[in-house]
Short mmCIF file of C-alpha atoms and ligand atoms in Angstrom, two decimals:
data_model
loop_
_atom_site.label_atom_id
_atom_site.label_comp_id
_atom_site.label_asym_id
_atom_site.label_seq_id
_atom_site.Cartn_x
_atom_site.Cartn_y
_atom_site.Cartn_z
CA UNK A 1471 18.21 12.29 -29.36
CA UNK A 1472 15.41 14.79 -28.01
CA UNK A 1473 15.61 17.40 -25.93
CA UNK A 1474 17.68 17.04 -22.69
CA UNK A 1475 16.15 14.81 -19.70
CA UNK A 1476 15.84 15.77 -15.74
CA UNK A 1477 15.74 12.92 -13.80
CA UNK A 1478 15.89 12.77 -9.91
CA UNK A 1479 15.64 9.74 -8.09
CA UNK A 1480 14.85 10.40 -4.01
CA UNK A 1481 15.96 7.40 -1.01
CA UNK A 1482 15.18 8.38 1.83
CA UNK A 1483 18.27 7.79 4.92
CA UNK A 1484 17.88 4.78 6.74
CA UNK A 1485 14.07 4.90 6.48
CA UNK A 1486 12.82 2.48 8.94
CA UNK A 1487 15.27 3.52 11.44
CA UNK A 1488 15.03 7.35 11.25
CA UNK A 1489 11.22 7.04 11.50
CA UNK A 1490 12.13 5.16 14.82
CA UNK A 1491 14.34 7.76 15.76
CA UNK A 1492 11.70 10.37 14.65
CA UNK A 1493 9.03 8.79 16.63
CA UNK A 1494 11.29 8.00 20.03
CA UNK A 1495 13.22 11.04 20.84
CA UNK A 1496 15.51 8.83 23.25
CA UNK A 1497 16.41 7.14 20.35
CA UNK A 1498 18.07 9.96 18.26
CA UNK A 1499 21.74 10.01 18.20
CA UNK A 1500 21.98 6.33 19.26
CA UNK A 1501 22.45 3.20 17.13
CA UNK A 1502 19.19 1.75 16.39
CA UNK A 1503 18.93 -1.77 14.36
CA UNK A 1504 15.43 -3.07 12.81
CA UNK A 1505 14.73 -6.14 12.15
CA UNK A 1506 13.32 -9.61 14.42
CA UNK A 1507 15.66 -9.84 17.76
CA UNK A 1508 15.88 -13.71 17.51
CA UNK A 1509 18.38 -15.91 16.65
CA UNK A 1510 17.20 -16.49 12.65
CA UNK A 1511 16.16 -12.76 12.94
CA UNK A 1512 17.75 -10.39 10.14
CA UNK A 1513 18.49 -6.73 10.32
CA UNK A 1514 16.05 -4.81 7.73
CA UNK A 1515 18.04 -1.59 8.71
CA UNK A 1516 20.60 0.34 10.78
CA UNK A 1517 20.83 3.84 11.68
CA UNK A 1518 23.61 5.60 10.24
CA UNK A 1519 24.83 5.44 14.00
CA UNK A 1520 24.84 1.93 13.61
CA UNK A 1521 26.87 1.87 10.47
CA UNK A 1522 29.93 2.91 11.21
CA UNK A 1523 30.48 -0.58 13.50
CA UNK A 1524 29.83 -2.44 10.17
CA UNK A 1525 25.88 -2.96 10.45
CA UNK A 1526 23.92 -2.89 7.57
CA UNK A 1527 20.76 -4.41 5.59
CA UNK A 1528 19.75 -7.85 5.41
CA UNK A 1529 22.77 -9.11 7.90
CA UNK A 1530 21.90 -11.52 10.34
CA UNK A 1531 20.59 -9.58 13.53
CA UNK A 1532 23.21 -12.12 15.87
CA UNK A 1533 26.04 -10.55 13.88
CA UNK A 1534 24.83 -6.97 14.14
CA UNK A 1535 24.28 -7.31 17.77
CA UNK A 1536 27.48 -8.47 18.07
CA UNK A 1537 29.51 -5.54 16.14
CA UNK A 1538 27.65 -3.05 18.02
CA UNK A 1539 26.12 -4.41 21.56
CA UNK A 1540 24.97 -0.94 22.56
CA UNK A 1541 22.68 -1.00 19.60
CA UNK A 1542 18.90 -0.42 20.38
CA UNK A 1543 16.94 -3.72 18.17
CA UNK A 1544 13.81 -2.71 17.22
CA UNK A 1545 10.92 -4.73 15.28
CA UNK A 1546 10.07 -4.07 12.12
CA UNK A 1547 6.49 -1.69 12.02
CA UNK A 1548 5.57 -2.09 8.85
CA UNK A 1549 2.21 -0.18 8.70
CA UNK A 1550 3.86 2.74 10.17
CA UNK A 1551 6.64 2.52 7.69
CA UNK A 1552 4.25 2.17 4.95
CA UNK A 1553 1.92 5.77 6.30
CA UNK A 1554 4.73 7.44 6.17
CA UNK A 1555 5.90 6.07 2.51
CA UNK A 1556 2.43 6.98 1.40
CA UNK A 1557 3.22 10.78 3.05
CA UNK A 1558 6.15 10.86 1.45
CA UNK A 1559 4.92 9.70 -2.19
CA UNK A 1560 1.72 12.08 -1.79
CA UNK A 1561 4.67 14.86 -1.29
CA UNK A 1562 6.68 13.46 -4.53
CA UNK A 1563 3.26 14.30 -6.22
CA UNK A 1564 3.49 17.39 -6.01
CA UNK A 1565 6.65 17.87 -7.32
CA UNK A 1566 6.18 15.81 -10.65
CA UNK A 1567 3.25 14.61 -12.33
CA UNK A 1568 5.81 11.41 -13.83
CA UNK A 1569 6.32 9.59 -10.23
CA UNK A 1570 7.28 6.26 -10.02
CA UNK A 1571 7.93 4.29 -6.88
CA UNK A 1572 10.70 2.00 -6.69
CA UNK A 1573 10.46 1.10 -3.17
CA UNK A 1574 8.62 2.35 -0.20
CA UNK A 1575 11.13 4.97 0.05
CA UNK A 1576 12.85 5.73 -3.04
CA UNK A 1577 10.71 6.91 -6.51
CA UNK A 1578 12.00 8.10 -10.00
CA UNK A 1579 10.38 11.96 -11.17
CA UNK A 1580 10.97 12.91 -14.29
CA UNK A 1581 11.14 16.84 -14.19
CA UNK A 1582 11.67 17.26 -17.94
CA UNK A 1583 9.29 20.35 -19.39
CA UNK A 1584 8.92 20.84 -15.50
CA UNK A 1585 10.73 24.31 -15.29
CA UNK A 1586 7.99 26.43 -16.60
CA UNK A 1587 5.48 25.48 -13.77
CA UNK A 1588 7.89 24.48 -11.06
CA UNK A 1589 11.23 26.14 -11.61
CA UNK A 1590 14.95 24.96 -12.54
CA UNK A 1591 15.31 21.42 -11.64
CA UNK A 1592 18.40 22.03 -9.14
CA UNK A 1593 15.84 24.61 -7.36
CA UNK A 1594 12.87 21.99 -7.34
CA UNK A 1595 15.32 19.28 -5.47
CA UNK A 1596 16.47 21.62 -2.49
CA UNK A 1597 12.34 22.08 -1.99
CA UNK A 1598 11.39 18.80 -1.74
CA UNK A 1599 14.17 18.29 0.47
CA UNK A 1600 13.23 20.89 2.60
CA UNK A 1601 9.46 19.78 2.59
CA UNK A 1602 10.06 16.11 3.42
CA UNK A 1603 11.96 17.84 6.23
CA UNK A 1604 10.14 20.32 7.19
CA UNK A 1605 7.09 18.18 6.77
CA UNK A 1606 7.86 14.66 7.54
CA UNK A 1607 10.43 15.58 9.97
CA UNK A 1608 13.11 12.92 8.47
CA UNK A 1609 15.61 13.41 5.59
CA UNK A 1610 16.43 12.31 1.91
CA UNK A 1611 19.24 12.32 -0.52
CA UNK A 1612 18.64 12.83 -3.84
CA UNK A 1613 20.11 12.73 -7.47
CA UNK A 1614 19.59 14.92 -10.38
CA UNK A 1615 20.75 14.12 -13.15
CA UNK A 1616 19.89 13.26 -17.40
CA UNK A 1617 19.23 9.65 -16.35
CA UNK A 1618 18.09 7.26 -14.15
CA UNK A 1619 21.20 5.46 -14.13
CA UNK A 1620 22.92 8.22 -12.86
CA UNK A 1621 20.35 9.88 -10.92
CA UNK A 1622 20.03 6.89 -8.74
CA UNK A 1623 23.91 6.88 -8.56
CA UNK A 1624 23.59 10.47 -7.14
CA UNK A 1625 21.47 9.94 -4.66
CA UNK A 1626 23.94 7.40 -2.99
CA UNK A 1627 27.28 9.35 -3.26
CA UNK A 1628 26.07 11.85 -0.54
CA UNK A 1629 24.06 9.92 1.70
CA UNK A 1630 22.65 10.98 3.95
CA UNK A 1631 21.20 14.30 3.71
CA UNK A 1632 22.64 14.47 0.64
CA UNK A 1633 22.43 16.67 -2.99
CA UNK A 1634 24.36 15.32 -5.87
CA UNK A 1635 23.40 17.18 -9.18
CA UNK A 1636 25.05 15.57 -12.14
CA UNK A 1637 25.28 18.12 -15.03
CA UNK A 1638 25.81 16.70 -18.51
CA UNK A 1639 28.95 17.81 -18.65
CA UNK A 1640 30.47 16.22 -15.34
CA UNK A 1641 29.38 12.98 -16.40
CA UNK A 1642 33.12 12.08 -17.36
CA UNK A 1643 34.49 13.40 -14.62
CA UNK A 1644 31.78 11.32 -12.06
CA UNK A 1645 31.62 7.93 -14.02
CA UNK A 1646 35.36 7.01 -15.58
CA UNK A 1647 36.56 6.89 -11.95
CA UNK A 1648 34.24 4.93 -10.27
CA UNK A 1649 34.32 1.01 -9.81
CA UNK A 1650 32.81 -1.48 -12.46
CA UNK A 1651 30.87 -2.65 -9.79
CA UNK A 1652 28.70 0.52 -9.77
CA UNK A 1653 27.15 -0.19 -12.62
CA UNK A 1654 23.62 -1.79 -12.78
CA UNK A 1655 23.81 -5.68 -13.08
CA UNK A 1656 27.59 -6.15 -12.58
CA UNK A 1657 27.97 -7.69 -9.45
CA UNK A 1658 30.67 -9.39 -7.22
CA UNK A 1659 31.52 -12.35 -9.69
CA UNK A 1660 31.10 -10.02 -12.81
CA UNK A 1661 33.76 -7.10 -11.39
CA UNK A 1662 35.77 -10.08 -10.09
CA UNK A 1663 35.98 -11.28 -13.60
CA UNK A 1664 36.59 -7.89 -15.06
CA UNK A 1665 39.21 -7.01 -12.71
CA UNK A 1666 41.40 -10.15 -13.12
CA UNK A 1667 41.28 -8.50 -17.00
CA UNK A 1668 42.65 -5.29 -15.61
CA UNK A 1669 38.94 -3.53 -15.90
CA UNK A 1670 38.54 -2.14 -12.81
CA UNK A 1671 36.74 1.11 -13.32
CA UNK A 1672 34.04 2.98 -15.88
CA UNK A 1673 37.08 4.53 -17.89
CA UNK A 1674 38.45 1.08 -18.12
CA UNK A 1675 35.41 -0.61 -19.19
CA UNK A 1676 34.93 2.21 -21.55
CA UNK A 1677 37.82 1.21 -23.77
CA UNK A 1678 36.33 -1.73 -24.61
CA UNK A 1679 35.40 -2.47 -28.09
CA UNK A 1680 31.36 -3.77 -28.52
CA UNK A 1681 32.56 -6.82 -29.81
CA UNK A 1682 34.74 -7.78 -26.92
CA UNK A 1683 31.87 -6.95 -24.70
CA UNK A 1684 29.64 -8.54 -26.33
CA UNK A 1685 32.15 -11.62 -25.42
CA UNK A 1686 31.83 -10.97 -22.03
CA UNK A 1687 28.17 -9.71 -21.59
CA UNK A 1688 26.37 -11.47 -24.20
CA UNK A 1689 23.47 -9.87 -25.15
CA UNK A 1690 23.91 -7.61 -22.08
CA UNK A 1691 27.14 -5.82 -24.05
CA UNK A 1692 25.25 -2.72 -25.62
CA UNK A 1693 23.85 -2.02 -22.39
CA UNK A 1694 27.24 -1.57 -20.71
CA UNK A 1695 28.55 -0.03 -23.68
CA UNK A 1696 25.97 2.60 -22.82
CA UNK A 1697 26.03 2.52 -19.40
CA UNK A 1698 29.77 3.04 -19.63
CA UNK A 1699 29.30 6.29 -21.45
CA UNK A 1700 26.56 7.24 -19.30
CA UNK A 1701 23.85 6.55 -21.82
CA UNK A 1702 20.46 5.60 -20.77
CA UNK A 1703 16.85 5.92 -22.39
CA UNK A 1704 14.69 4.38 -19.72
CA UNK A 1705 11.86 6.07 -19.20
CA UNK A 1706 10.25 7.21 -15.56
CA UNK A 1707 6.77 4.86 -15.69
CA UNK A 1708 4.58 6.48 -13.38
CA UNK A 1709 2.46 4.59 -11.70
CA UNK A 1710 -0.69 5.30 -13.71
CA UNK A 1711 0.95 3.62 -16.97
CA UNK A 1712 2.27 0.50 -14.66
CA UNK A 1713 0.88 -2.14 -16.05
CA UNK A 1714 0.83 -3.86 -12.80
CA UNK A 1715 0.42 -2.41 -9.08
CA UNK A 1716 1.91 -5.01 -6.35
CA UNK A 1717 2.88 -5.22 -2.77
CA UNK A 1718 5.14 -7.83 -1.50
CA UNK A 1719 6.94 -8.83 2.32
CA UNK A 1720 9.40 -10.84 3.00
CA UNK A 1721 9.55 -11.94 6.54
CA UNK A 1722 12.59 -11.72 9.10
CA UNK A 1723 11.76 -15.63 9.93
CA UNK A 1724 9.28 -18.21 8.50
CA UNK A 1725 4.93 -17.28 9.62
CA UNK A 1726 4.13 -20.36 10.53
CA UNK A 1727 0.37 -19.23 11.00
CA UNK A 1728 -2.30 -19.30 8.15
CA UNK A 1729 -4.45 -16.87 9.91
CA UNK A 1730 -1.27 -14.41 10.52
CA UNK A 1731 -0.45 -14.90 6.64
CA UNK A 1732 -3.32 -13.96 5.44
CA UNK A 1733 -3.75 -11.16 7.54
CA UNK A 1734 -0.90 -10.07 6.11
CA UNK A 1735 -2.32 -10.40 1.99
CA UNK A 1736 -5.31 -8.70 3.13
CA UNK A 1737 -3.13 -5.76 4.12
CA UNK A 1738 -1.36 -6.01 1.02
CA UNK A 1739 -4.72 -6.21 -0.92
CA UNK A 1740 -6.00 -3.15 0.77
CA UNK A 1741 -2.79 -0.97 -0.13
CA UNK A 1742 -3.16 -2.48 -3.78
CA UNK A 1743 -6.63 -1.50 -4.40
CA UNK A 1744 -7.18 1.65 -2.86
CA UNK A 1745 -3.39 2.66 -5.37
CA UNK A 1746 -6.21 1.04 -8.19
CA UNK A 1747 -8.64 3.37 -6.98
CA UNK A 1748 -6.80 6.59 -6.63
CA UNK A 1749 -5.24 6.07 -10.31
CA UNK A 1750 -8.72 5.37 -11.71
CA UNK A 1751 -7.07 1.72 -12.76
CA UNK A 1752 -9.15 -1.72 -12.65
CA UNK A 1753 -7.33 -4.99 -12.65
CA UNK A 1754 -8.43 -8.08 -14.70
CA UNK A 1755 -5.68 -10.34 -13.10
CA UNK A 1756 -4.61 -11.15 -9.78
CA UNK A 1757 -1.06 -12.88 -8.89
CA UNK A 1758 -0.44 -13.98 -5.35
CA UNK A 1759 3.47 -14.81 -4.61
CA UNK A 1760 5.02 -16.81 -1.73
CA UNK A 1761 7.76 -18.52 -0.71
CA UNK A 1762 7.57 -21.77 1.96
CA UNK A 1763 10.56 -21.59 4.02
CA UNK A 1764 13.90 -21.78 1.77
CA UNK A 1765 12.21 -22.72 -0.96
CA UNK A 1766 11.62 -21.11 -4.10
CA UNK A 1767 9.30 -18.29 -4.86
CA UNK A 1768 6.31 -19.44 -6.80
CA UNK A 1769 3.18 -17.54 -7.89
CA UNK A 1770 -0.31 -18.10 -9.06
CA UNK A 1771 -2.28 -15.81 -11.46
CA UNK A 1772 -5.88 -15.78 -11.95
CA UNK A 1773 -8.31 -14.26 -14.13
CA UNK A 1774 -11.43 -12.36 -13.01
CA UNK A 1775 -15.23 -12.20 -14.55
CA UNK A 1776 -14.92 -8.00 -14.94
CA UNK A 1777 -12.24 -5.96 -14.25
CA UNK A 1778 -12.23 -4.79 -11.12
CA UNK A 1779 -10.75 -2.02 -8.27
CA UNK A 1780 -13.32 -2.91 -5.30
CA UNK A 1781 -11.21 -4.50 -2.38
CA UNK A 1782 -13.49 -7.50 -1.21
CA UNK A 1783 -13.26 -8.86 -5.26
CA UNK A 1784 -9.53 -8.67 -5.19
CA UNK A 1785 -9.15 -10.12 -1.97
CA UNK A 1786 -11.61 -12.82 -2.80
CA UNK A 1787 -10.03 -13.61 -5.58
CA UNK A 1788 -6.47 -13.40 -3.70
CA UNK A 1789 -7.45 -15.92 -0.68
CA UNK A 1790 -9.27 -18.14 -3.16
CA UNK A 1791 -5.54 -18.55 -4.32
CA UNK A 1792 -3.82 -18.63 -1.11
CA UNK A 1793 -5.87 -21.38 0.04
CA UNK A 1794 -5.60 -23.70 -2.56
CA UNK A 1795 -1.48 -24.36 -1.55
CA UNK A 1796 -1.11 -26.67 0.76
CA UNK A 1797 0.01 -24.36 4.38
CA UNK A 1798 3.40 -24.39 5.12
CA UNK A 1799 5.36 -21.57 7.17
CA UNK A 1800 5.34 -18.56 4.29
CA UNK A 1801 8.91 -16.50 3.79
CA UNK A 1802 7.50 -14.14 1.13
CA UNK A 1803 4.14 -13.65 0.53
CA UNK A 1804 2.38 -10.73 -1.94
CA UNK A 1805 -0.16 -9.61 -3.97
CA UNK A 1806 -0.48 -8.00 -7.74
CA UNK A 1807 -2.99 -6.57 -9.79
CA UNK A 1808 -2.65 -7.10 -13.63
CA UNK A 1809 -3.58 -6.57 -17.11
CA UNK A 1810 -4.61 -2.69 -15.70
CA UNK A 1811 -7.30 -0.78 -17.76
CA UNK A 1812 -8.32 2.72 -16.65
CA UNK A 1813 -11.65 1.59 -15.54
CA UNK A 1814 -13.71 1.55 -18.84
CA UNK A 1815 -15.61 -1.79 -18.42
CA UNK A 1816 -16.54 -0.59 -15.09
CA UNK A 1817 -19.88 0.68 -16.57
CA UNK A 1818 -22.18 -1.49 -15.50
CA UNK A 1819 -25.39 -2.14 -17.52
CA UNK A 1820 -27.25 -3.75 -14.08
CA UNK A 1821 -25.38 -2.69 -11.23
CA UNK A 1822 -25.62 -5.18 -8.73
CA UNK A 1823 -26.44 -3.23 -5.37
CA UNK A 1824 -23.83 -5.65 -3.49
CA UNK A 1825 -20.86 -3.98 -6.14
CA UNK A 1826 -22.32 -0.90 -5.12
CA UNK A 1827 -22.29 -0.77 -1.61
CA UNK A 1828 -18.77 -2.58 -1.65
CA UNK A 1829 -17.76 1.05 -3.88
CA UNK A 1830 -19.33 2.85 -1.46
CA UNK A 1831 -17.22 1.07 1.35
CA UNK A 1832 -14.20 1.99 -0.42
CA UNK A 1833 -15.29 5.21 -0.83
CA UNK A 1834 -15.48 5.82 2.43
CA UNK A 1835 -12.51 4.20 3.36
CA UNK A 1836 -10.12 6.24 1.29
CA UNK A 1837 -12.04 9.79 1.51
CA UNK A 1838 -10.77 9.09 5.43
CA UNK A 1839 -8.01 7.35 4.85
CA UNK A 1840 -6.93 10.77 2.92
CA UNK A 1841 -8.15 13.08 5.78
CA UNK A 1842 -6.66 11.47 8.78
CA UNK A 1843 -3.43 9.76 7.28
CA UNK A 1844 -3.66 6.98 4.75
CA UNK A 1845 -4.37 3.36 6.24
CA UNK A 1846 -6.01 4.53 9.31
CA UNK A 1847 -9.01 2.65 8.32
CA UNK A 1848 -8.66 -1.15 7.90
CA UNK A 1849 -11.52 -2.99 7.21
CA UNK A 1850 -11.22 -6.62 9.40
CA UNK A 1851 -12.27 -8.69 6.58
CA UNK A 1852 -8.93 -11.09 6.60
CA UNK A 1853 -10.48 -12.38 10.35
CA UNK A 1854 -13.39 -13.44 8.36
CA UNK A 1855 -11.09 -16.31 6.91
CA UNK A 1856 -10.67 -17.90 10.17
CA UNK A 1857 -10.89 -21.78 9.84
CA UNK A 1858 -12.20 -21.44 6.05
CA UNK A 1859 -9.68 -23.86 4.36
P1 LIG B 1911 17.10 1.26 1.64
O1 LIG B 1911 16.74 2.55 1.01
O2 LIG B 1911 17.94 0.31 0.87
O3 LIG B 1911 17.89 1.53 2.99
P2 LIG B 1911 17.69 2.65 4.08
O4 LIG B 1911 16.67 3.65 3.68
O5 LIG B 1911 17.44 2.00 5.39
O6 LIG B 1911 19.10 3.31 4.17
P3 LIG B 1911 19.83 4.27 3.11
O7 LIG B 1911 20.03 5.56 3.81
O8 LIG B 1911 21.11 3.58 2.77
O9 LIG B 1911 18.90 4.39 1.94
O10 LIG B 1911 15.81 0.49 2.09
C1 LIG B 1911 14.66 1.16 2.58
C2 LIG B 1911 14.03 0.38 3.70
O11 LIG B 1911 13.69 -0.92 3.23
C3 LIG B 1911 14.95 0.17 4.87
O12 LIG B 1911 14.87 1.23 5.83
C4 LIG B 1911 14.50 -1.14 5.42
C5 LIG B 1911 13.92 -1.87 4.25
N1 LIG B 1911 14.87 -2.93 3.82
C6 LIG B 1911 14.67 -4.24 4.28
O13 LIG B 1911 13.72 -4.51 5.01
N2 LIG B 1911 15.56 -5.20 3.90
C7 LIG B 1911 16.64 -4.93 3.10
O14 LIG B 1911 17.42 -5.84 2.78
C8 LIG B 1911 16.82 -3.59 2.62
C9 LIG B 1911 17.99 -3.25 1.73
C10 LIG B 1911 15.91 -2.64 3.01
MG1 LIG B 1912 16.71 4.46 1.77
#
């Protein structure tokens, strides 16, 4: 065992909601849904004003609306949502140099060896609090703790607004009460099962011998067995050492437009190549993903001539993939670089002046995207596409 971890793991409260409430002061204090008002519409989030009337995540919208009529339905505004993400993550930054995003608003820092330039753990979590505050005007809750397991566990037992700091030595006292079902990977069924066997909490599952979990977890049994004491080794990947950088959507109801879909990979594209860019990473893969309607999700991968980070290369290569499935009305659809290099067969021998001027696009792009708020330069080249296939 090495030297103890600090792990804290941020989520920020009912992000698409409070930035609603953030933006529209009429809206504060009032329960606000998000999500597509229609009748196959599905709520991505409620306020935590909302909540109490039993609304919450990926319920249909009809049944929302219905436990809480007063409820102000908003749609989903997912380039806003993402600007202030990439505020937020350009905060985490700051605070660790081991970041990595788990969603667009909840990231891992690892703030082991930390204290020297940036002070006791406990003291670095109330600051970033207060900054995202004090900066972004909206709230967090955060865990601290030797883990991710139980960091991320922290930062939902106070939510929201909340502080949990999990000390080695409360682990016991945290984890044996709590139900199976709070563990990582046990769900419904699995507690279900456990409970008819009279396992119903941590402490219970504890007292299992590894052979008898390995009877009921298979090859998952030594990860419970560790779980159950509290035990985990995972790492925090920052982003740098990912060895892919992806964006994905899934849509409220079916886009039963071509043009609209692809508008919305080129987005995706964009976000995925300027992360390339700023993390000095080229991609020598690209994998589009989508889902038709209720149907499976289903990906294609392709291989390019050089790696690359330039946006019209990646987003060549991602159409050329998109429009070789037949259309149908797209559920999911998103966008991954792979096989990542940091960028050393970008030297080029011949630069070809086209590469070069695309770079210098980019360039531009992001040195203002940075200035003014990320994203608020798009380039149109998705409209380009019109009535290609
Ligand atoms: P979460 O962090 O799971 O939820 P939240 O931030 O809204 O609320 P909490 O305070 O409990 O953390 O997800 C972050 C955002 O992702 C959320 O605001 C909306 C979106 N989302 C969906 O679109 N669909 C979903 O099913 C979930 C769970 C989240
Ligand atoms: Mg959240």
């Amino acid at each position: 065992m090495g030297a103890p971890r600090w792990i804290l793991h941020l989520d920020m409260d009912a992000f698409f909601a409070a930035v609603e409430q953030r933006d529209k002061p009429a809206l504060r204090g009032l329960p606000v849904l998000i999500g597509h008002d229609g009748p196959r519409g599905v709520v991505a989030t409620a306020s935590y004003e909302a909540r109490p009337y039993g609304c919450h995540s990926a319920q249909p919208m009809s049944i929302a609306k219905r436990r809480c009529p007063q409820a102000v339905v908003l749609p989903v505004d997912g380039q806003r949502y993402r600007e202030v993400s990439q505020q937020m993550f350009a905060i985490l930054d700051e605070f660790s140099p081991v970041v990595e995003p788990l969603s667009i608003d909840e990231a891992f820092l690892d703030l082991t060896g930390t204290q020297r330039s940036l002070g006791e753990p406990a003291e670095v979590a109330r600051r970033l609090k207060d900054r995202i505050q004090s900066e972004l005007k909206l709230t967090a809750s955060i865990g601290l703790a030797p883990n991710k397991f139980l960091a991320k566990m922290g930062s939902d037992m106070n939510k929201p607004d909340g502080l949990v700091i999990i000390n080695p030595q409360d682990i016991d006292r945290v984890l044996l009460p709590l139900p199976v079902s709070r563990l990582w990977g046990i769900g419904r069924v699995s507690a279900a099962h456990l409970e008819e066997m009279g396992i119903r909490t941590v402490g219970d599952l504890r007292q299992l011998s590894i052979e008898r979990l390995q009877r009921y977890f298979g090859s998952d049994a030594e990860r419970y067995y560790n779980l159950s004491r509290g035990i985990d080794e995972r790492p925090v990947v920052p982003d740098q050492e990912a060895k892919s950088i992806g964006h994905e959507q899934t849509f409220p109801a079916d886009l039963g437009d071509a043009d609209d879909v692809r508008r919305v990979l080129f987005d995706q594209v964009q976000q995925v190549a300027y992360r390339l860019r700023k993390h000095g990473m080229m991609a020598k893969g690209v994998s589009v993903k989508i889902r038709f309607g209720d149907f499976q999700t289903i990906s294609r991968s392709t291989t390019l001539h050089a790696a690359t980070d330039l946006t019209t290369e990646l987003w060549q290569a991602a159409r050329e993939m998109f429009d070789r499935w037949p259309f149908q009305p797209v559920r999911l659809i998103g966008v991954t670089a792979e096989r990542l290099n940091t960028g050393g067969e970008s030297l080029e021998l011949f630069p070809d002046p086209d590469r070069a001027r695309q770079r210098k696009l980019d360039q531009l792009a992001d040195h203002i995207n940075e200035k003014f708020g990320k994203q608020t330069i798009r380039r149109g080249g998705a409209d380009r596409t019109h009535g290609q296939r």
